[in-house]
Amino acid sequence: MSDDHTGFTLRSGPLVPQLEQLLRGRIRQGTWAPSERIPSEAALAVELGVGRSSIREAIRLLARDGLLEVRHGVGTFVAAASELEHVDEFTKLLRRSRILEVFEVRRALEIEAARLAAERVQPEDLDGLRRRLTMRHSHFEGDVEKFVDVDLDFHTEVVRLSGNAVLLSLFTSVRPLLRESLVEMMAHEAGVPDTSHAHDQLVEALQDADPEAAVAATRANIDTVLRRLRVLDA
């Protein structure tokens, strides 16, 4: 459903991160002023059509980051203006650290998947991958969430072509967290590098059944972003 205050739409997938983003946006946009009490969990749950437990968890995360203050028996309040100013930079650091850790896990999974895919893929398997690559490129400068989804569709297909069911299961389980991190990064960080060429090289490597080139292309894709994140996180 769409939220009138922020234009935010609840989508399929993990709910709490979406609610955290929604509430964070309201605080940033001044929907609730510093030191103001926000609506109760019950009121927010009814408004957004979600369970109270999801609202409670999103509030807990924002309180952990210093954006909200929970006063038991009284209510939940937006942090004072001076506190919000200090939280901004700290929140950026936390976000970058979280994204960095997710990309480190992604690197380990996708490098091995690319190597195996290059050894095992059949020519007829590549038609679907090429279609996903074209879809990815066509959405690069469009809606962030749509681009992230089609990009991850491409990478999921590469992992599937590895022929390793355990790798595919691991990547599928990590995908929601990876999606969240990619959306956050592209929405908040300036200068996110374009790695389209590395994606093209990966498909060429798979077509040539060249494991070393497939690994190199995967590293070029992920390490380019990792280097950017490590500079920001330094």
PDB file of C-alpha atoms in Angstrom:
ATOM      1  CA  MET A   1       0.000   0.000   0.000  1.00  0.00           C
ATOM      2  CA  SER A   2       1.157   3.578  -0.606  1.00  0.00           C
ATOM      3  CA  ASP A   3       1.920   5.936   2.251  1.00  0.00           C
ATOM      4  CA  ASP A   4       0.625   9.486   1.668  1.00  0.00           C
ATOM      5  CA  HIS A   5       3.338  11.106   3.790  1.00  0.00           C
ATOM      6  CA  THR A   6       6.342   9.701   1.937  1.00  0.00           C
ATOM      7  CA  GLY A   7       5.128   8.076  -1.273  1.00  0.00           C
ATOM      8  CA  PHE A   8       6.567   4.845   0.148  1.00  0.00           C
ATOM      9  CA  THR A   9       5.021   1.581  -1.001  1.00  0.00           C
ATOM     10  CA  LEU A  10       5.114  -1.617   1.023  1.00  0.00           C
ATOM     11  CA  ARG A  11       6.345  -4.412  -1.229  1.00  0.00           C
ATOM     12  CA  SER A  12       6.752  -8.148  -0.993  1.00  0.00           C
ATOM     13  CA  GLY A  13       9.775  -9.192   1.031  1.00  0.00           C
ATOM     14  CA  PRO A  14      10.993  -8.490   4.578  1.00  0.00           C
ATOM     15  CA  LEU A  15       8.560  -6.064   6.187  1.00  0.00           C
ATOM     16  CA  VAL A  16      10.490  -4.569   9.112  1.00  0.00           C
ATOM     17  CA  PRO A  17      13.243  -2.928   6.988  1.00  0.00           C
ATOM     18  CA  GLN A  18      10.541  -1.289   4.865  1.00  0.00           C
ATOM     19  CA  LEU A  19       8.753   0.049   7.938  1.00  0.00           C
ATOM     20  CA  GLU A  20      12.035   1.290   9.381  1.00  0.00           C
ATOM     21  CA  GLN A  21      12.710   3.172   6.150  1.00  0.00           C
ATOM     22  CA  LEU A  22       9.198   4.613   6.120  1.00  0.00           C
ATOM     23  CA  LEU A  23       9.366   5.880   9.703  1.00  0.00           C
ATOM     24  CA  ARG A  24      12.911   7.153   9.210  1.00  0.00           C
ATOM     25  CA  GLY A  25      11.666   9.129   6.210  1.00  0.00           C
ATOM     26  CA  ARG A  26       8.894  10.728   8.233  1.00  0.00           C
ATOM     27  CA  ILE A  27      11.363  11.824  10.872  1.00  0.00           C
ATOM     28  CA  ARG A  28      13.753  13.256   8.287  1.00  0.00           C
ATOM     29  CA  GLN A  29      10.968  15.091   6.464  1.00  0.00           C
ATOM     30  CA  GLY A  30       9.652  16.635   9.675  1.00  0.00           C
ATOM     31  CA  THR A  31       6.299  14.845   9.702  1.00  0.00           C
ATOM     32  CA  TRP A  32       6.961  14.603  13.437  1.00  0.00           C
ATOM     33  CA  ALA A  33       8.939  17.446  14.974  1.00  0.00           C
ATOM     34  CA  PRO A  34      11.940  16.916  17.264  1.00  0.00           C
ATOM     35  CA  SER A  35      10.782  15.905  20.773  1.00  0.00           C
ATOM     36  CA  GLU A  36       7.240  15.233  19.481  1.00  0.00           C
ATOM     37  CA  ARG A  37       5.413  12.066  20.460  1.00  0.00           C
ATOM     38  CA  ILE A  38       4.695   9.830  17.473  1.00  0.00           C
ATOM     39  CA  PRO A  39       1.459   7.835  17.029  1.00  0.00           C
ATOM     40  CA  SER A  40       1.111   4.664  19.067  1.00  0.00           C
ATOM     41  CA  GLU A  41       2.112   1.261  17.739  1.00  0.00           C
ATOM     42  CA  ALA A  42      -1.562   0.362  17.436  1.00  0.00           C
ATOM     43  CA  ALA A  43      -2.377   3.516  15.459  1.00  0.00           C
ATOM     44  CA  LEU A  44       0.556   3.033  13.086  1.00  0.00           C
ATOM     45  CA  ALA A  45      -0.318  -0.630  12.599  1.00  0.00           C
ATOM     46  CA  VAL A  46      -3.883   0.267  11.615  1.00  0.00           C
ATOM     47  CA  GLU A  47      -2.756   3.106   9.343  1.00  0.00           C
ATOM     48  CA  LEU A  48      -0.215   0.981   7.478  1.00  0.00           C
ATOM     49  CA  GLY A  49      -2.131  -2.289   7.531  1.00  0.00           C
ATOM     50  CA  VAL A  50       0.608  -4.273   9.285  1.00  0.00           C
ATOM     51  CA  GLY A  51       1.034  -6.092  12.577  1.00  0.00           C
ATOM     52  CA  ARG A  52       1.983  -4.297  15.782  1.00  0.00           C
ATOM     53  CA  SER A  53       4.995  -6.548  16.258  1.00  0.00           C
ATOM     54  CA  SER A  54       6.488  -5.306  12.967  1.00  0.00           C
ATOM     55  CA  ILE A  55       5.926  -1.683  13.992  1.00  0.00           C
ATOM     56  CA  ARG A  56       7.476  -2.405  17.395  1.00  0.00           C
ATOM     57  CA  GLU A  57      10.602  -3.900  15.813  1.00  0.00           C
ATOM     58  CA  ALA A  58      11.012  -0.979  13.385  1.00  0.00           C
ATOM     59  CA  ILE A  59      10.712   1.461  16.306  1.00  0.00           C
ATOM     60  CA  ARG A  60      13.288  -0.545  18.256  1.00  0.00           C
ATOM     61  CA  LEU A  61      15.764  -0.228  15.378  1.00  0.00           C
ATOM     62  CA  LEU A  62      15.219   3.531  15.120  1.00  0.00           C
ATOM     63  CA  ALA A  63      15.599   3.884  18.886  1.00  0.00           C
ATOM     64  CA  ARG A  64      18.863   1.951  18.659  1.00  0.00           C
ATOM     65  CA  ASP A  65      20.073   4.465  16.070  1.00  0.00           C
ATOM     66  CA  GLY A  66      19.089   7.365  18.319  1.00  0.00           C
ATOM     67  CA  LEU A  67      16.262   8.716  16.153  1.00  0.00           C
ATOM     68  CA  LEU A  68      13.501   7.766  18.576  1.00  0.00           C
ATOM     69  CA  GLU A  69      13.251   7.644  22.351  1.00  0.00           C
ATOM     70  CA  VAL A  70      10.930   5.062  23.910  1.00  0.00           C
ATOM     71  CA  ARG A  71       9.557   6.170  27.280  1.00  0.00           C
ATOM     72  CA  HIS A  72       7.812   3.191  28.799  1.00  0.00           C
ATOM     73  CA  GLY A  73       4.324   3.998  29.967  1.00  0.00           C
ATOM     74  CA  VAL A  74       4.418   7.364  28.213  1.00  0.00           C
ATOM     75  CA  GLY A  75       5.043   6.825  24.496  1.00  0.00           C
ATOM     76  CA  THR A  76       7.693   7.095  21.797  1.00  0.00           C
ATOM     77  CA  PHE A  77       9.224  10.468  20.960  1.00  0.00           C
ATOM     78  CA  VAL A  78      11.395  11.852  18.180  1.00  0.00           C
ATOM     79  CA  ALA A  79      14.878  12.705  19.437  1.00  0.00           C
ATOM     80  CA  ALA A  80      15.678  16.337  20.175  1.00  0.00           C
ATOM     81  CA  ALA A  81      16.990  18.401  17.239  1.00  0.00           C
ATOM     82  CA  SER A  82      20.561  18.486  18.584  1.00  0.00           C
ATOM     83  CA  GLU A  83      20.594  14.700  18.949  1.00  0.00           C
ATOM     84  CA  LEU A  84      19.287  14.203  15.397  1.00  0.00           C
ATOM     85  CA  GLU A  85      22.191  16.214  13.994  1.00  0.00           C
ATOM     86  CA  HIS A  86      24.694  13.873  15.658  1.00  0.00           C
ATOM     87  CA  VAL A  87      22.783  10.756  14.590  1.00  0.00           C
ATOM     88  CA  ASP A  88      23.005  11.576  10.864  1.00  0.00           C
ATOM     89  CA  GLU A  89      26.704  10.844  10.469  1.00  0.00           C
ATOM     90  CA  PHE A  90      26.604   7.866  12.819  1.00  0.00           C
ATOM     91  CA  THR A  91      23.710   6.354  10.863  1.00  0.00           C
ATOM     92  CA  LYS A  92      25.642   6.751   7.622  1.00  0.00           C
ATOM     93  CA  LEU A  93      28.590   4.897   9.147  1.00  0.00           C
ATOM     94  CA  LEU A  94      26.359   2.061  10.361  1.00  0.00           C
ATOM     95  CA  ARG A  95      24.702   1.780   6.957  1.00  0.00           C
ATOM     96  CA  ARG A  96      28.011   1.661   5.102  1.00  0.00           C
ATOM     97  CA  SER A  97      29.435  -0.933   7.494  1.00  0.00           C
ATOM     98  CA  ARG A  98      26.373  -3.145   7.070  1.00  0.00           C
ATOM     99  CA  ILE A  99      26.489  -2.868   3.270  1.00  0.00           C
ATOM    100  CA  LEU A 100      30.222  -3.618   3.296  1.00  0.00           C
ATOM    101  CA  GLU A 101      29.687  -6.832   5.268  1.00  0.00           C
ATOM    102  CA  VAL A 102      26.909  -7.964   2.924  1.00  0.00           C
ATOM    103  CA  PHE A 103      29.120  -7.367  -0.112  1.00  0.00           C
ATOM    104  CA  GLU A 104      31.945  -9.373   1.438  1.00  0.00           C
ATOM    105  CA  VAL A 105      29.608 -12.362   1.769  1.00  0.00           C
ATOM    106  CA  ARG A 106      28.283 -11.772  -1.738  1.00  0.00           C
ATOM    107  CA  ARG A 107      31.826 -11.797  -3.127  1.00  0.00           C
ATOM    108  CA  ALA A 108      32.580 -15.213  -1.669  1.00  0.00           C
ATOM    109  CA  LEU A 109      29.381 -16.754  -3.024  1.00  0.00           C
ATOM    110  CA  GLU A 110      29.419 -15.241  -6.499  1.00  0.00           C
ATOM    111  CA  ILE A 111      33.081 -15.854  -7.310  1.00  0.00           C
ATOM    112  CA  GLU A 112      32.703 -19.589  -6.732  1.00  0.00           C
ATOM    113  CA  ALA A 113      29.356 -19.624  -8.566  1.00  0.00           C
ATOM    114  CA  ALA A 114      30.888 -17.891 -11.603  1.00  0.00           C
ATOM    115  CA  ARG A 115      33.789 -20.338 -11.695  1.00  0.00           C
ATOM    116  CA  LEU A 116      31.488 -23.363 -11.575  1.00  0.00           C
ATOM    117  CA  ALA A 117      29.057 -21.866 -14.083  1.00  0.00           C
ATOM    118  CA  ALA A 118      31.865 -21.372 -16.615  1.00  0.00           C
ATOM    119  CA  GLU A 119      32.817 -25.040 -16.232  1.00  0.00           C
ATOM    120  CA  ARG A 120      29.283 -26.422 -16.417  1.00  0.00           C
ATOM    121  CA  VAL A 121      27.099 -24.091 -18.470  1.00  0.00           C
ATOM    122  CA  GLN A 122      25.700 -25.265 -21.811  1.00  0.00           C
ATOM    123  CA  PRO A 123      25.281 -22.900 -24.797  1.00  0.00           C
ATOM    124  CA  GLU A 124      21.485 -23.181 -24.654  1.00  0.00           C
ATOM    125  CA  ASP A 125      21.547 -22.053 -21.006  1.00  0.00           C
ATOM    126  CA  LEU A 126      22.883 -18.622 -21.921  1.00  0.00           C
ATOM    127  CA  ASP A 127      19.840 -17.289 -23.788  1.00  0.00           C
ATOM    128  CA  GLY A 128      17.955 -16.603 -20.570  1.00  0.00           C
ATOM    129  CA  LEU A 129      21.015 -15.013 -18.985  1.00  0.00           C
ATOM    130  CA  ARG A 130      21.456 -12.680 -21.954  1.00  0.00           C
ATOM    131  CA  ARG A 131      17.815 -11.609 -21.675  1.00  0.00           C
ATOM    132  CA  ARG A 132      18.334 -10.820 -18.001  1.00  0.00           C
ATOM    133  CA  LEU A 133      21.473  -8.859 -18.853  1.00  0.00           C
ATOM    134  CA  THR A 134      19.579  -6.771 -21.415  1.00  0.00           C
ATOM    135  CA  MET A 135      16.838  -6.150 -18.850  1.00  0.00           C
ATOM    136  CA  ARG A 136      19.428  -5.084 -16.275  1.00  0.00           C
ATOM    137  CA  HIS A 137      21.087  -2.604 -18.620  1.00  0.00           C
ATOM    138  CA  SER A 138      17.749  -1.119 -19.722  1.00  0.00           C
ATOM    139  CA  HIS A 139      16.817  -0.296 -16.106  1.00  0.00           C
ATOM    140  CA  PHE A 140      20.180   1.079 -14.971  1.00  0.00           C
ATOM    141  CA  GLU A 141      19.126   4.742 -14.888  1.00  0.00           C
ATOM    142  CA  GLY A 142      15.503   4.089 -13.946  1.00  0.00           C
ATOM    143  CA  ASP A 143      13.699   3.254 -10.716  1.00  0.00           C
ATOM    144  CA  VAL A 144      16.240   2.110  -8.120  1.00  0.00           C
ATOM    145  CA  GLU A 145      14.209  -0.768  -6.693  1.00  0.00           C
ATOM    146  CA  LYS A 146      13.289  -2.105 -10.137  1.00  0.00           C
ATOM    147  CA  PHE A 147      16.935  -1.947 -11.222  1.00  0.00           C
ATOM    148  CA  VAL A 148      18.083  -3.785  -8.093  1.00  0.00           C
ATOM    149  CA  ASP A 149      15.489  -6.500  -8.699  1.00  0.00           C
ATOM    150  CA  VAL A 150      16.500  -7.135 -12.321  1.00  0.00           C
ATOM    151  CA  ASP A 151      20.200  -6.957 -11.399  1.00  0.00           C
ATOM    152  CA  LEU A 152      19.705  -9.603  -8.722  1.00  0.00           C
ATOM    153  CA  ASP A 153      17.668 -11.706 -11.166  1.00  0.00           C
ATOM    154  CA  PHE A 154      20.747 -11.747 -13.410  1.00  0.00           C
ATOM    155  CA  HIS A 155      23.081 -12.772 -10.587  1.00  0.00           C
ATOM    156  CA  THR A 156      20.661 -15.394  -9.290  1.00  0.00           C
ATOM    157  CA  GLU A 157      20.648 -16.946 -12.752  1.00  0.00           C
ATOM    158  CA  VAL A 158      24.458 -17.072 -12.784  1.00  0.00           C
ATOM    159  CA  VAL A 159      24.390 -18.885  -9.433  1.00  0.00           C
ATOM    160  CA  ARG A 160      21.753 -21.274 -10.759  1.00  0.00           C
ATOM    161  CA  LEU A 161      23.972 -22.042 -13.758  1.00  0.00           C
ATOM    162  CA  SER A 162      26.718 -23.103 -11.354  1.00  0.00           C
ATOM    163  CA  GLY A 163      24.746 -26.327 -10.904  1.00  0.00           C
ATOM    164  CA  ASN A 164      25.380 -26.207  -7.152  1.00  0.00           C
ATOM    165  CA  ALA A 165      22.110 -26.398  -5.217  1.00  0.00           C
ATOM    166  CA  VAL A 166      23.733 -25.402  -1.922  1.00  0.00           C
ATOM    167  CA  LEU A 167      25.248 -22.254  -3.431  1.00  0.00           C
ATOM    168  CA  LEU A 168      21.872 -21.371  -4.935  1.00  0.00           C
ATOM    169  CA  SER A 169      20.137 -21.922  -1.600  1.00  0.00           C
ATOM    170  CA  LEU A 170      22.696 -19.729   0.193  1.00  0.00           C
ATOM    171  CA  PHE A 171      22.399 -16.950  -2.379  1.00  0.00           C
ATOM    172  CA  THR A 172      18.605 -17.094  -2.301  1.00  0.00           C
ATOM    173  CA  SER A 173      18.626 -16.794   1.492  1.00  0.00           C
ATOM    174  CA  VAL A 174      20.993 -13.808   1.342  1.00  0.00           C
ATOM    175  CA  ARG A 175      19.155 -12.091  -1.515  1.00  0.00           C
ATOM    176  CA  PRO A 176      16.603 -10.131   0.599  1.00  0.00           C
ATOM    177  CA  LEU A 177      19.403  -8.631   2.704  1.00  0.00           C
ATOM    178  CA  LEU A 178      21.455  -7.951  -0.414  1.00  0.00           C
ATOM    179  CA  ARG A 179      18.466  -6.240  -2.032  1.00  0.00           C
ATOM    180  CA  GLU A 180      17.949  -4.043   1.009  1.00  0.00           C
ATOM    181  CA  SER A 181      21.631  -3.085   1.061  1.00  0.00           C
ATOM    182  CA  LEU A 182      21.755  -2.297  -2.662  1.00  0.00           C
ATOM    183  CA  VAL A 183      18.631  -0.131  -2.496  1.00  0.00           C
ATOM    184  CA  GLU A 184      20.055   1.730   0.501  1.00  0.00           C
ATOM    185  CA  MET A 185      23.396   2.245  -1.209  1.00  0.00           C
ATOM    186  CA  MET A 186      21.956   3.511  -4.475  1.00  0.00           C
ATOM    187  CA  ALA A 187      19.432   5.738  -2.717  1.00  0.00           C
ATOM    188  CA  HIS A 188      21.879   7.341  -0.251  1.00  0.00           C
ATOM    189  CA  GLU A 189      25.413   7.187  -1.638  1.00  0.00           C
ATOM    190  CA  ALA A 190      26.702   9.478  -4.366  1.00  0.00           C
ATOM    191  CA  GLY A 191      28.969   8.169  -7.103  1.00  0.00           C
ATOM    192  CA  VAL A 192      27.902   4.505  -7.078  1.00  0.00           C
ATOM    193  CA  PRO A 193      30.053   2.986  -9.870  1.00  0.00           C
ATOM    194  CA  ASP A 194      28.580   1.605 -13.084  1.00  0.00           C
ATOM    195  CA  THR A 195      29.749  -2.001 -13.442  1.00  0.00           C
ATOM    196  CA  SER A 196      27.753  -2.819 -16.582  1.00  0.00           C
ATOM    197  CA  HIS A 197      30.928  -3.660 -18.530  1.00  0.00           C
ATOM    198  CA  ALA A 198      31.923  -6.284 -15.934  1.00  0.00           C
ATOM    199  CA  HIS A 199      28.504  -7.904 -16.358  1.00  0.00           C
ATOM    200  CA  ASP A 200      29.045  -8.058 -20.132  1.00  0.00           C
ATOM    201  CA  GLN A 201      32.469  -9.633 -19.560  1.00  0.00           C
ATOM    202  CA  LEU A 202      30.969 -12.256 -17.264  1.00  0.00           C
ATOM    203  CA  VAL A 203      28.501 -13.380 -19.915  1.00  0.00           C
ATOM    204  CA  GLU A 204      31.323 -13.519 -22.491  1.00  0.00           C
ATOM    205  CA  ALA A 205      33.419 -15.620 -20.090  1.00  0.00           C
ATOM    206  CA  LEU A 206      30.571 -18.069 -19.555  1.00  0.00           C
ATOM    207  CA  GLN A 207      30.032 -18.272 -23.306  1.00  0.00           C
ATOM    208  CA  ASP A 208      33.741 -19.051 -23.754  1.00  0.00           C
ATOM    209  CA  ALA A 209      33.691 -21.599 -20.886  1.00  0.00           C
ATOM    210  CA  ASP A 210      36.550 -19.650 -19.280  1.00  0.00           C
ATOM    211  CA  PRO A 211      36.485 -19.991 -15.458  1.00  0.00           C
ATOM    212  CA  GLU A 212      39.385 -17.590 -14.876  1.00  0.00           C
ATOM    213  CA  ALA A 213      37.746 -14.865 -16.933  1.00  0.00           C
ATOM    214  CA  ALA A 214      34.412 -15.468 -15.184  1.00  0.00           C
ATOM    215  CA  VAL A 215      36.065 -15.061 -11.790  1.00  0.00           C
ATOM    216  CA  ALA A 216      37.900 -11.927 -12.985  1.00  0.00           C
ATOM    217  CA  ALA A 217      34.669 -10.358 -14.254  1.00  0.00           C
ATOM    218  CA  THR A 218      32.879 -11.128 -10.990  1.00  0.00           C
ATOM    219  CA  ARG A 219      35.721  -9.623  -8.986  1.00  0.00           C
ATOM    220  CA  ALA A 220      35.716  -6.540 -11.219  1.00  0.00           C
ATOM    221  CA  ASN A 221      32.014  -6.069 -10.532  1.00  0.00           C
ATOM    222  CA  ILE A 222      31.984  -6.600  -6.776  1.00  0.00           C
ATOM    223  CA  ASP A 223      35.448  -5.245  -5.912  1.00  0.00           C
ATOM    224  CA  THR A 224      34.703  -1.952  -7.679  1.00  0.00           C
ATOM    225  CA  VAL A 225      31.816  -1.381  -5.298  1.00  0.00           C
ATOM    226  CA  LEU A 226      33.742  -2.738  -2.299  1.00  0.00           C
ATOM    227  CA  ARG A 227      36.594  -0.280  -2.890  1.00  0.00           C
ATOM    228  CA  ARG A 228      34.109   2.577  -3.001  1.00  0.00           C
ATOM    229  CA  LEU A 229      32.474   1.433   0.236  1.00  0.00           C
ATOM    230  CA  ARG A 230      35.805   1.018   2.026  1.00  0.00           C
ATOM    231  CA  VAL A 231      36.846   4.556   1.083  1.00  0.00           C
ATOM    232  CA  LEU A 232      33.563   5.915   2.426  1.00  0.00           C
ATOM    233  CA  ASP A 233      33.824   3.793   5.565  1.00  0.00           C
ATOM    234  CA  ALA A 234      37.430   4.836   6.325  1.00  0.00           C
TER     235      ALA A 234
END
